[in-house]
Amino acid sequence: MKRGLLAGLVIACGLSAQVAEVATIEVTTIEVATIPAEAGFVVLAKTGRLAAAVCRDKTLHVWSLPDGKAVRSIDVGDRAMDVVTISDDGRWIAAGDHRGGYTVWDTASGAVQMELKMAFYPFAIAFSTDGKRIAIAPAGEPVQIYDLASRKKLFELQRPVGGTAAVAFSRDGARIATADADTEVRVYDARTGELISSNADFLMVPLAAAFTADGKHVLTAGGDKIIALVDAATGNVKRRSAKLVDPPIYMETSPDGALLAAGLMHADNMLQPAPLMISEVASGRTVQEWKPATMMVGGTWTTDGHLLVATTTKGAIHLWRVR
Amino acid sequence: MNARLSRRDALLRGAAIGVLKVAPLLGLGDAVSALIAQDKDPARKPTPWNEIGPFYKKLAPNQAKLRGPNDPGLPVTIAGRVFNTRGDVLRGAKIEIWQADHLGLYDLDGYRYRAALVSDSEGKYSFDSVMPGHYPARVCQHVHYVVTAPGHRALITQLYFATDPVFEGDPDGNYNRDPLVLSRELVRPVTLSGDPKAVQANVSFELVLERA
């Protein structure tokens, strides 16, 4: 199969005054998946300089941004990847497949840094901010924390019924937050794995979690369609948002800590596009809402303060600078 | 007295005093051996795990009638018993179920097609619902389960239907068309009853929990 990639840069495509398409990665002969189960997701480094996706040609592609040039291709064979993530600095890419195989690659060389076999496929994978540790949440199993340099498991977190839907490190690396399938949000000491706090206020499964910049609070939301600001030390909810139209499945705070980006999931049909909300962390006030024409398949705040979002259409990955 | 009866001794004594009834054509020793063997072997395989999905909601009502009188869709009664792997009946087990409606839509705001049942003294559970539609991001029709009982590991699984059009009449060959269906055992036969104007589907789904 031909793997040629045509990259282009399209500025200000005119969707709205605030949204500009900064890059289009056109995949001329590879039909990039538009269904999440078929690897329709894109990961973006916080440097804003790398994007990666597992495409239908069974290859993990890495592109430089904003020019969209292919910088690396890694054959993943017949592995159907359920989750792919990238470290903040873009050095590592981790992926977990449907048969429980997990790999961490060095983006620069393509070399495998770590390989694991677990009982189940991943619900979530996250790197610590410094890229030295990785948290893996296998479906239905406890989150496992590994040291990347030594490839050794440091500890496991608690075993919530149903597993963990989302996991996040605080920026200082001191805490880990989990959004768990038993509807609880838990915060752990990232050095020891000891539970610091938990919150059981949600009726439905929280699907996303993000620490505030200072690590003192967790912003979390899910099927309840309410964004809660949770005190990481006590587990108490400090603020609840008004009810949203759909559940958030992606949440991340801006580099300066002032804004929260929340990507929603169209609950009646996950394959349909849903809004991206940007709100003030301090007040909870929504400052921007954007509904992409096609489903959002990735996004991140870059270190220079932009919010990049990826969408796909047949044969192309579109990267949007939303803010 | 510290002497302890062996399992065999206890059964033989039980038979001798009439507590244990033995089939007439079965020798006493054979009967006792069979009972011991039955006790030693795991009586049932644990129900396979299947992922919980994003729409679990706690505090569902204890209601066996999920289907309203005018609800569209094929009526279905799903019933079964709850055991552990030793074959013990689990009475009082909590069985939380949730599913999409006949169009494949989940109720996130309320508790429509959601219930928390309790197994009875024989480990039985049952509920009346409608055949779930196909949720757009999933391949197969399904019902979610979380089953909990003291002293046992929580069972999280999903029930699938052999009549699902996705299987094209061949669930043995096609069950894995949905990548989330990891086990053929979770695809259950569907029997139809009632007259042609009021067809009712019936499904049996046994639940087997592992001891903690």
Coordinates of C-alpha atoms in Angstrom, one line a residue:
Chain A
M1 CA 0.0 0.0 0.0
K2 CA 1.3 3.4 -0.9
R3 CA 1.9 5.5 2.1
G4 CA 2.5 8.8 0.5
L5 CA 1.4 11.8 2.5
L6 CA 0.8 15.2 1.1
A7 CA 1.1 17.8 3.6
G8 CA -0.2 21.3 3.4
L9 CA -0.6 24.3 5.5
V10 CA -3.9 26.1 5.4
I11 CA -4.3 29.2 7.4
A12 CA -7.5 30.8 8.3
C13 CA -9.9 28.7 6.4
G14 CA -12.8 30.9 7.5
L15 CA -14.8 28.6 9.7
S16 CA -15.2 31.4 12.2
A17 CA -13.3 34.4 13.3
Q18 CA -11.6 32.6 16.1
V19 CA -10.9 29.2 14.5
A20 CA -8.1 28.8 12.1
E21 CA -7.0 25.6 10.5
V22 CA -3.3 25.6 10.9
A23 CA -2.4 22.4 9.1
T24 CA -4.0 19.7 7.0
I25 CA -2.4 16.4 6.7
E26 CA -3.7 14.9 3.5
V27 CA -3.4 11.2 3.3
T28 CA -3.8 10.5 -0.4
T29 CA -3.8 6.8 -0.4
I30 CA -4.5 6.0 3.3
E31 CA -8.1 6.3 4.5
V32 CA -7.6 7.6 7.9
A33 CA -10.3 6.1 10.2
T34 CA -13.2 8.1 11.3
I35 CA -14.4 5.6 13.8
P36 CA -12.7 5.5 17.2
A37 CA -12.7 1.8 17.3
E38 CA -10.8 1.8 14.0
A39 CA -8.0 4.0 15.4
G40 CA -9.6 7.3 14.5
F41 CA -7.6 9.3 16.9
V42 CA -4.7 11.7 16.7
V43 CA -2.2 12.7 19.4
L44 CA -0.5 16.0 19.6
A45 CA 2.6 16.9 21.6
K46 CA 2.4 20.0 23.8
T47 CA 5.3 21.4 21.9
G48 CA 2.9 21.8 19.0
R49 CA 5.5 20.4 16.7
L50 CA 4.5 16.7 16.5
A51 CA 1.3 14.8 15.7
A52 CA 0.9 11.1 15.5
A53 CA -1.8 8.6 14.6
V54 CA -2.2 4.9 13.9
C55 CA -3.7 4.7 10.4
R56 CA -5.5 2.0 8.5
D57 CA -2.3 1.0 6.8
K58 CA -1.3 -0.5 10.2
T59 CA 1.4 2.1 10.6
L60 CA 2.0 4.6 13.4
H61 CA 2.7 7.8 11.5
V62 CA 4.4 10.8 13.1
W63 CA 4.3 14.2 11.4
S64 CA 6.1 17.4 12.2
L65 CA 3.9 20.5 12.6
P66 CA 2.9 22.9 11.3
D67 CA 4.3 21.7 8.0
G68 CA 2.7 18.3 8.3
K69 CA 5.8 16.4 7.0
A70 CA 6.1 12.7 7.7
V71 CA 9.0 12.2 10.1
R72 CA 8.6 8.6 11.1
S73 CA 6.5 5.5 10.3
I74 CA 6.4 2.5 12.6
D75 CA 4.8 -0.7 11.4
V76 CA 2.4 -2.0 14.1
G77 CA 1.4 -5.1 12.2
D78 CA -2.0 -6.5 12.9
R79 CA -2.4 -4.7 16.2
A80 CA -5.7 -2.8 16.6
M81 CA -4.7 0.1 18.8
D82 CA -7.3 1.2 21.3
V83 CA -5.4 4.1 22.9
V84 CA -2.4 6.1 21.7
T85 CA -0.8 8.9 23.7
I86 CA 2.3 11.1 23.4
S87 CA 4.4 12.7 26.1
D88 CA 4.3 16.4 26.5
D89 CA 7.7 16.9 24.9
G90 CA 6.9 14.5 22.1
R91 CA 9.8 12.2 23.1
W92 CA 7.6 9.1 23.7
I93 CA 4.6 7.6 22.1
A94 CA 2.7 4.9 23.9
A95 CA 0.0 2.7 22.5
G96 CA -2.1 -0.2 23.8
D97 CA -3.8 -2.7 21.5
H98 CA -7.0 -4.8 21.8
R99 CA -5.2 -7.9 22.7
G100 CA -3.5 -6.3 25.7
G101 CA -0.1 -5.5 24.1
Y102 CA 1.4 -2.2 25.1
T103 CA 4.4 -0.4 23.6
V104 CA 6.3 2.8 24.2
W105 CA 8.4 4.1 21.3
D106 CA 11.1 6.7 21.3
T107 CA 9.7 9.1 18.7
A108 CA 13.1 10.3 17.5
S109 CA 14.5 6.8 16.7
G110 CA 11.5 4.7 16.5
A111 CA 13.1 2.3 18.9
V112 CA 10.9 0.4 21.4
Q113 CA 11.6 1.6 24.9
M114 CA 9.1 -0.6 26.8
E115 CA 6.8 -3.5 25.9
L116 CA 4.2 -5.0 28.2
K117 CA 1.6 -7.7 28.0
M118 CA -1.5 -7.3 30.1
A119 CA -4.8 -9.2 30.4
F120 CA -6.9 -6.5 28.7
Y121 CA -6.8 -3.6 26.3
P122 CA -6.4 -0.1 27.6
F123 CA -9.1 2.3 28.7
A124 CA -6.5 5.1 29.3
I125 CA -2.8 5.8 29.2
A126 CA -1.0 8.9 30.4
F127 CA 2.6 10.2 30.8
S128 CA 3.7 12.2 33.7
T129 CA 4.5 15.8 32.7
D130 CA 8.3 15.1 32.9
G131 CA 7.8 12.0 30.7
K132 CA 9.6 9.8 33.2
R133 CA 6.5 7.7 34.3
I134 CA 3.6 6.3 32.5
A135 CA 0.2 5.3 33.9
I136 CA -1.7 2.5 32.2
A137 CA -5.3 1.8 32.9
P138 CA -6.1 -1.7 31.4
A139 CA -9.9 -2.3 30.9
G140 CA -11.4 -3.4 34.2
E141 CA -8.0 -3.5 36.0
P142 CA -6.2 -1.3 38.4
V143 CA -4.0 1.5 37.0
Q144 CA -0.4 0.5 36.8
I145 CA 2.5 3.0 37.1
Y146 CA 5.8 2.3 35.4
D147 CA 9.1 4.0 35.3
L148 CA 10.1 4.4 31.7
A149 CA 13.9 4.4 32.1
S150 CA 14.0 1.2 34.2
R151 CA 10.9 -0.3 32.6
K152 CA 9.8 -1.4 36.0
K153 CA 6.4 -1.3 37.6
L154 CA 6.4 1.1 40.5
F155 CA 3.0 0.3 42.0
E156 CA -0.7 -0.3 41.2
L157 CA -3.5 2.0 42.3
Q158 CA -6.8 0.7 43.8
R159 CA -9.1 -1.7 42.0
P160 CA -12.4 0.1 41.3
V161 CA -15.2 -2.0 40.0
G162 CA -15.1 -1.7 36.2
G163 CA -11.6 -0.1 36.0
T164 CA -10.5 3.5 35.3
A165 CA -11.8 5.6 32.4
A166 CA -9.3 8.4 32.6
V167 CA -6.0 9.1 34.4
A168 CA -4.0 12.2 34.8
F169 CA -0.8 13.3 36.6
S170 CA -0.5 16.7 38.3
R171 CA 2.0 19.0 36.6
D172 CA 4.5 18.6 39.5
G173 CA 4.2 14.9 39.3
A174 CA 3.1 14.6 42.9
R175 CA -0.5 13.4 42.4
I176 CA -2.5 11.1 40.1
A177 CA -6.2 11.5 39.5
T178 CA -8.4 8.7 38.2
A179 CA -11.9 8.9 36.9
D180 CA -13.3 5.5 37.7
A181 CA -16.0 3.3 36.3
D182 CA -17.6 2.9 39.8
T183 CA -18.4 6.6 39.4
E184 CA -15.8 7.8 41.9
V185 CA -12.9 10.2 41.3
R186 CA -9.8 9.3 43.2
V187 CA -6.6 11.2 43.9
Y188 CA -3.4 9.3 44.8
D189 CA 0.1 10.2 46.0
A190 CA 2.1 9.7 42.8
R191 CA 5.2 8.6 44.7
T192 CA 3.6 5.9 46.8
G193 CA 0.3 5.1 45.2
E194 CA -1.5 5.8 48.5
L195 CA -5.0 7.1 48.2
I196 CA -5.3 10.8 49.2
S197 CA -9.0 11.5 48.6
S198 CA -12.0 10.2 46.8
N199 CA -15.3 11.7 45.6
A200 CA -18.5 9.7 45.0
D201 CA -20.9 12.5 44.1
F202 CA -21.3 11.5 40.5
L203 CA -24.2 9.2 39.5
M204 CA -22.6 8.2 36.3
V205 CA -19.1 7.3 35.2
P206 CA -16.7 10.3 35.1
L207 CA -14.9 10.1 31.8
A208 CA -12.3 12.8 32.0
A209 CA -10.1 14.4 34.6
A210 CA -7.5 17.2 34.6
F211 CA -5.6 18.8 37.4
T212 CA -5.6 22.6 37.8
A213 CA -2.1 24.1 37.2
D214 CA -1.3 24.1 40.9
G215 CA -2.4 20.5 41.4
K216 CA -4.8 21.4 44.2
H217 CA -7.9 20.6 42.3
V218 CA -9.2 18.2 39.8
L219 CA -11.7 19.2 37.1
T220 CA -13.7 16.2 36.2
A221 CA -16.9 15.3 34.3
G222 CA -18.7 12.4 32.6
G223 CA -22.2 11.0 32.1
D224 CA -23.7 13.4 34.6
K225 CA -22.8 16.2 32.1
I226 CA -21.6 18.5 34.9
I227 CA -18.0 19.7 35.3
A228 CA -17.0 19.4 39.0
L229 CA -14.1 21.2 40.6
V230 CA -12.9 18.8 43.2
D231 CA -10.5 19.5 46.1
A232 CA -7.7 17.1 45.5
A233 CA -6.8 16.9 49.2
T234 CA -10.3 16.3 50.6
G235 CA -12.3 15.0 47.6
N236 CA -14.9 17.6 48.3
V237 CA -16.6 19.3 45.4
K238 CA -15.9 23.0 45.4
R239 CA -18.0 24.0 42.3
R240 CA -20.4 22.4 39.8
S241 CA -21.1 23.7 36.4
A242 CA -24.5 24.0 34.8
K243 CA -25.6 20.9 33.0
L244 CA -23.9 20.5 29.6
V245 CA -25.6 19.2 26.5
D246 CA -23.4 16.1 26.4
P247 CA -20.8 14.3 28.6
P248 CA -17.2 15.6 28.4
I249 CA -14.6 12.9 27.4
Y250 CA -11.5 15.2 27.1
M251 CA -10.4 17.8 29.6
E252 CA -7.2 19.7 29.9
T253 CA -6.1 23.0 31.5
S254 CA -4.2 25.7 29.6
P255 CA -0.5 26.2 30.3
D256 CA -1.2 29.3 32.4
G257 CA -3.9 27.5 34.3
A258 CA -6.6 30.0 33.4
L259 CA -8.7 28.0 31.0
L260 CA -10.2 24.5 30.8
A261 CA -10.8 22.8 27.4
A262 CA -13.6 20.2 27.5
G263 CA -14.3 18.1 24.5
L264 CA -17.8 16.6 24.6
M265 CA -19.1 13.2 23.3
H266 CA -22.3 13.1 21.4
A267 CA -24.0 10.6 23.8
D268 CA -26.7 9.4 21.3
N269 CA -24.1 8.7 18.7
M270 CA -20.4 8.8 19.6
L271 CA -19.5 9.0 16.0
Q272 CA -21.2 12.4 15.5
P273 CA -19.3 15.7 16.2
A274 CA -19.9 17.3 19.6
P275 CA -18.9 20.7 20.9
L276 CA -15.6 21.8 22.4
M277 CA -16.1 24.1 25.4
I278 CA -13.5 26.5 26.8
S279 CA -14.2 27.9 30.2
E280 CA -12.4 29.9 32.9
V281 CA -11.0 27.7 35.6
A282 CA -11.5 30.4 38.3
S283 CA -15.1 31.1 37.6
G284 CA -16.4 28.2 35.5
R285 CA -17.7 30.7 32.9
T286 CA -17.8 29.5 29.3
V287 CA -15.7 31.7 27.1
Q288 CA -15.8 29.8 23.8
E289 CA -17.7 27.0 22.2
W290 CA -16.8 25.4 18.9
K291 CA -18.6 22.5 17.2
P292 CA -16.4 21.0 14.5
A293 CA -18.0 19.7 11.4
T294 CA -16.6 16.3 12.0
M295 CA -15.8 14.4 15.2
M296 CA -12.9 15.7 17.3
V297 CA -10.3 13.0 17.4
G298 CA -7.5 14.7 19.4
G299 CA -6.4 17.9 21.0
T300 CA -4.0 19.6 23.3
W301 CA -3.0 22.9 24.8
T302 CA 0.4 23.7 23.5
T303 CA 3.1 25.2 25.7
D304 CA 2.7 28.5 23.9
G305 CA -0.9 28.7 24.9
H306 CA -2.7 27.6 21.8
L307 CA -5.4 24.9 21.7
L308 CA -4.9 22.5 18.9
V309 CA -7.7 20.2 17.9
A310 CA -7.7 17.3 15.4
T311 CA -10.6 16.3 13.3
T312 CA -10.7 13.8 10.4
T313 CA -12.5 13.6 7.1
K314 CA -12.0 10.8 4.6
G315 CA -8.4 10.7 3.7
A316 CA -7.3 13.6 5.8
I317 CA -6.5 14.7 9.3
H318 CA -7.3 18.4 10.0
L319 CA -5.6 20.3 12.8
W320 CA -7.4 23.3 14.1
R321 CA -6.0 26.1 16.2
V322 CA -9.1 26.8 18.2
R323 CA -7.6 29.4 20.5
Chain B
M1 CA -12.8 -33.9 71.5
N2 CA -10.6 -32.7 68.7
A3 CA -11.1 -35.6 66.3
R4 CA -12.5 -34.3 63.0
L5 CA -14.6 -36.4 60.7
S6 CA -13.4 -36.6 57.1
R7 CA -15.8 -35.6 54.4
R8 CA -16.3 -39.2 53.5
D9 CA -16.9 -40.3 57.1
A10 CA -19.5 -37.6 57.6
L11 CA -21.3 -38.6 54.4
L12 CA -21.3 -42.3 55.4
R13 CA -22.6 -41.5 58.8
G14 CA -25.3 -39.3 57.4
A15 CA -26.4 -42.1 55.1
A16 CA -26.4 -44.5 58.0
I17 CA -28.7 -42.4 60.1
G18 CA -30.9 -41.5 57.2
V19 CA -30.0 -37.9 56.7
L20 CA -28.4 -38.6 53.4
K21 CA -30.7 -40.3 50.8
V22 CA -29.0 -42.5 48.3
A23 CA -30.5 -43.5 45.0
P24 CA -31.6 -47.2 45.2
L25 CA -29.4 -48.5 42.4
L26 CA -26.3 -46.6 43.6
G27 CA -24.0 -48.2 46.1
L28 CA -23.4 -46.1 49.2
G29 CA -19.7 -45.9 48.6
D30 CA -20.2 -44.8 44.9
A31 CA -22.7 -42.2 46.0
V32 CA -20.4 -40.7 48.6
S33 CA -17.5 -40.7 46.1
A34 CA -19.7 -38.9 43.6
L35 CA -20.8 -36.3 46.1
I36 CA -17.2 -35.7 47.1
A37 CA -16.1 -35.4 43.5
Q38 CA -18.9 -32.9 42.8
D39 CA -17.8 -30.8 45.7
K40 CA -14.2 -30.7 44.7
D41 CA -14.6 -29.7 41.1
P42 CA -15.6 -26.2 40.2
A43 CA -19.2 -26.6 39.3
R44 CA -19.5 -23.8 36.9
K45 CA -17.2 -21.6 34.8
P46 CA -17.2 -17.9 35.7
T47 CA -19.2 -15.8 33.4
P48 CA -16.8 -14.0 31.0
W49 CA -15.9 -10.4 31.7
N50 CA -17.0 -7.7 29.3
E51 CA -16.2 -4.0 29.7
I52 CA -18.5 -1.7 31.7
G53 CA -18.9 0.9 29.0
P54 CA -19.4 4.7 29.6
F55 CA -23.0 4.8 30.7
Y56 CA -23.2 2.9 34.0
K57 CA -25.4 4.9 36.5
K58 CA -25.6 4.0 40.2
L59 CA -28.7 4.1 42.4
A60 CA -30.9 2.5 39.7
P61 CA -34.4 1.6 41.1
N62 CA -35.3 -2.0 42.0
Q63 CA -37.8 -2.6 39.3
A64 CA -38.3 -5.7 37.2
K65 CA -40.7 -4.0 34.8
L66 CA -38.5 -1.8 32.6
R67 CA -40.9 -1.9 29.7
G68 CA -43.9 0.4 29.8
P69 CA -47.2 -0.7 28.4
N70 CA -46.9 1.4 25.3
D71 CA -43.1 1.1 24.8
P72 CA -42.2 0.4 21.1
G73 CA -39.9 -2.5 20.4
L74 CA -39.9 -6.2 20.8
P75 CA -40.8 -7.2 24.3
V76 CA -38.1 -9.4 25.9
T77 CA -37.9 -11.1 29.2
I78 CA -34.4 -11.9 30.5
A79 CA -34.1 -14.3 33.4
G80 CA -31.5 -16.5 35.0
R81 CA -29.9 -17.6 38.2
V82 CA -26.8 -16.4 40.0
F83 CA -24.2 -18.9 41.2
N84 CA -20.6 -18.9 42.2
T85 CA -18.0 -21.1 40.7
R86 CA -18.6 -23.8 43.3
G87 CA -22.2 -24.0 42.1
D88 CA -23.6 -22.4 45.2
V89 CA -26.8 -20.5 44.6
L90 CA -26.2 -16.8 45.4
R91 CA -29.3 -15.4 46.9
G92 CA -29.4 -11.6 47.6
A93 CA -26.9 -10.8 44.8
K94 CA -27.3 -7.3 43.4
I95 CA -27.8 -7.3 39.6
E96 CA -27.5 -3.9 38.0
I97 CA -28.5 -3.8 34.4
W98 CA -28.8 -1.1 31.8
Q99 CA -29.4 -1.0 28.1
A100 CA -30.4 1.3 25.2
D101 CA -34.0 1.6 24.1
H102 CA -35.3 0.0 20.9
L103 CA -33.7 2.7 18.9
G104 CA -30.3 2.3 20.5
L105 CA -30.4 5.4 22.7
Y106 CA -29.4 5.4 26.4
D107 CA -31.1 7.5 29.0
L108 CA -28.4 9.5 30.8
D109 CA -30.8 11.9 32.5
G110 CA -33.1 9.4 34.2
Y111 CA -33.3 5.6 34.8
R112 CA -35.2 4.4 31.7
Y113 CA -34.2 0.8 31.0
R114 CA -32.0 0.7 34.1
A115 CA -32.6 -1.4 37.2
A116 CA -30.9 -2.8 40.3
L117 CA -32.4 -6.3 41.0
V118 CA -31.8 -8.7 43.8
S119 CA -31.6 -12.5 43.3
D120 CA -34.3 -14.4 45.2
S121 CA -33.9 -17.4 47.6
E122 CA -33.1 -19.7 44.6
G123 CA -30.7 -17.2 43.0
K124 CA -33.2 -16.2 40.4
Y125 CA -33.6 -12.9 38.7
S126 CA -35.8 -11.7 35.9
F127 CA -36.8 -8.5 34.2
D128 CA -39.1 -7.4 31.4
S129 CA -37.7 -5.0 28.8
V130 CA -37.5 -4.4 25.1
M131 CA -34.9 -5.8 22.7
P132 CA -32.2 -3.0 22.7
G133 CA -31.5 -1.3 19.5
H134 CA -28.0 -0.9 18.0
Y135 CA -26.1 1.9 19.7
P136 CA -24.4 3.7 16.8
A137 CA -20.9 3.3 18.2
R138 CA -21.3 -0.4 18.9
V139 CA -21.8 -3.3 16.5
C140 CA -24.1 -5.5 18.6
Q141 CA -27.3 -5.2 20.6
H142 CA -26.4 -5.7 24.2
V143 CA -27.4 -5.4 27.9
H144 CA -24.9 -4.3 30.5
Y145 CA -24.5 -6.1 33.8
V146 CA -22.7 -5.4 37.1
V147 CA -23.3 -8.2 39.6
T148 CA -22.1 -8.1 43.2
A149 CA -22.4 -10.4 46.1
P150 CA -20.6 -10.5 49.5
G151 CA -17.5 -12.7 49.4
H152 CA -17.3 -12.6 45.6
R153 CA -15.6 -10.6 42.9
A154 CA -17.8 -8.2 41.1
L155 CA -18.9 -9.5 37.7
I156 CA -19.0 -7.0 34.9
T157 CA -20.3 -8.3 31.7
Q158 CA -22.7 -7.8 28.8
L159 CA -25.4 -10.0 27.3
Y160 CA -25.7 -10.4 23.5
F161 CA -28.5 -11.9 21.4
A162 CA -28.0 -14.8 18.9
T163 CA -30.7 -13.3 16.8
D164 CA -28.8 -10.0 16.3
P165 CA -28.8 -9.4 12.6
V166 CA -25.1 -8.6 12.8
F167 CA -24.4 -12.3 13.3
E168 CA -26.3 -13.2 10.1
G169 CA -27.7 -16.4 11.8
D170 CA -24.2 -17.6 12.7
P171 CA -23.2 -16.4 16.1
D172 CA -20.5 -19.1 16.3
G173 CA -18.7 -17.7 13.3
N174 CA -19.6 -14.1 13.6
Y175 CA -19.8 -13.2 17.3
N176 CA -16.4 -11.3 17.0
R177 CA -17.7 -8.9 14.4
D178 CA -18.1 -6.7 17.4
P179 CA -14.5 -6.3 18.8
L180 CA -15.9 -5.9 22.3
V181 CA -17.6 -9.3 22.3
L182 CA -14.7 -11.3 23.6
S183 CA -16.5 -14.6 24.3
R184 CA -19.1 -16.6 22.4
E185 CA -20.6 -17.6 25.7
L186 CA -22.1 -14.2 26.2
V187 CA -24.2 -14.5 23.0
R188 CA -27.4 -16.2 24.2
P189 CA -30.2 -17.9 22.3
V190 CA -33.5 -16.1 21.9
T191 CA -36.8 -18.0 22.0
L192 CA -40.0 -16.4 20.8
S193 CA -43.4 -17.1 22.4
G194 CA -46.9 -15.7 22.1
D195 CA -49.2 -15.4 19.1
P196 CA -48.1 -13.7 15.9
K197 CA -49.6 -10.4 16.9
A198 CA -47.9 -10.3 20.3
V199 CA -44.6 -11.9 20.0
Q200 CA -42.5 -12.0 23.1
A201 CA -38.7 -12.8 23.2
N202 CA -37.2 -14.8 26.1
V203 CA -33.6 -15.1 27.0
S204 CA -31.8 -17.0 29.7
F205 CA -28.6 -15.7 31.1
E206 CA -26.9 -17.5 34.0
L207 CA -24.4 -15.4 36.0
V208 CA -21.5 -17.1 37.7
L209 CA -19.3 -15.1 40.1
E210 CA -15.8 -16.0 41.3
R211 CA -15.2 -16.1 45.0
A212 CA -13.1 -13.3 46.3

